[in-house]
Amino acid sequence: MAPQSPPPLDPQLQAKLQQEVRTPWQSLRRALWIAFEASAALGLVIMVLRLVGGEAVRPNDVLIQVG
């Protein structure tokens, strides 16, 4: 008996798989970027609150948060 070819893929599934091949781990990278940006924003808010409260903030900390 000759081997049968697999049934054709759904066009939407095929397009999704081709997109994943072109840009692998895109959803993971997006989640990491969101997490890093949220962390940086939280650090900036805390630094601003410390400045408003009159606490001294080191210049290096300001450069890290702004840069």
Coordinates of C-alpha atoms in Angstrom, one line a residue:
M1 CA 0.0 0.0 0.0
A2 CA 1.3 3.4 -0.9
P3 CA 1.6 6.0 1.8
Q4 CA -1.1 8.6 1.7
S5 CA -0.3 12.3 1.8
P6 CA -1.7 14.2 4.9
P7 CA -4.8 16.2 4.4
P8 CA -4.2 19.9 3.5
L9 CA -3.9 22.4 6.3
D10 CA -6.6 25.0 7.0
P11 CA -5.4 28.2 5.3
Q12 CA -5.7 30.2 8.5
L13 CA -3.7 27.7 10.5
Q14 CA -1.1 27.6 7.7
A15 CA -0.8 31.4 7.7
K16 CA -0.4 31.4 11.5
L17 CA 2.3 28.8 11.4
Q18 CA 4.2 30.7 8.6
Q19 CA 4.0 33.9 10.7
E20 CA 5.4 31.9 13.7
V21 CA 8.3 30.7 11.6
R22 CA 9.1 34.3 10.5
T23 CA 8.9 35.7 14.0
P24 CA 9.3 33.0 16.6
W25 CA 8.5 33.7 20.3
Q26 CA 6.8 36.9 19.5
S27 CA 4.2 36.6 22.2
L28 CA 6.9 35.8 24.8
R29 CA 9.0 38.8 23.7
R30 CA 5.9 41.0 23.9
A31 CA 5.1 39.8 27.4
L32 CA 8.7 40.4 28.5
W33 CA 8.7 43.9 27.1
I34 CA 5.5 44.7 28.9
A35 CA 6.9 43.4 32.2
F36 CA 10.2 45.3 31.8
E37 CA 8.3 48.5 30.9
A38 CA 6.0 48.1 33.9
S39 CA 9.0 47.6 36.2
A40 CA 10.7 50.7 34.9
A41 CA 7.5 52.8 35.2
L42 CA 7.1 51.6 38.8
G43 CA 10.7 52.5 39.6
L44 CA 10.2 55.9 38.1
V45 CA 7.1 56.5 40.1
I46 CA 8.9 55.5 43.3
M47 CA 11.8 57.7 42.5
V48 CA 9.5 60.7 41.9
L49 CA 7.6 60.1 45.1
R50 CA 10.9 60.0 47.0
L51 CA 11.9 63.3 45.4
V52 CA 8.6 64.9 46.3
G53 CA 8.9 63.6 49.8
G54 CA 12.2 65.4 50.2
E55 CA 14.5 62.3 50.2
A56 CA 17.8 62.6 48.4
V57 CA 18.1 60.6 45.2
R58 CA 21.5 59.7 43.8
P59 CA 22.2 61.2 40.3
N60 CA 23.1 57.7 39.0
D61 CA 19.5 56.5 39.9
V62 CA 18.0 59.4 37.9
L63 CA 20.2 58.6 34.9
I64 CA 19.2 55.0 35.0
Q65 CA 15.5 55.7 35.2
V66 CA 15.5 58.4 32.5
G67 CA 18.0 56.8 30.2

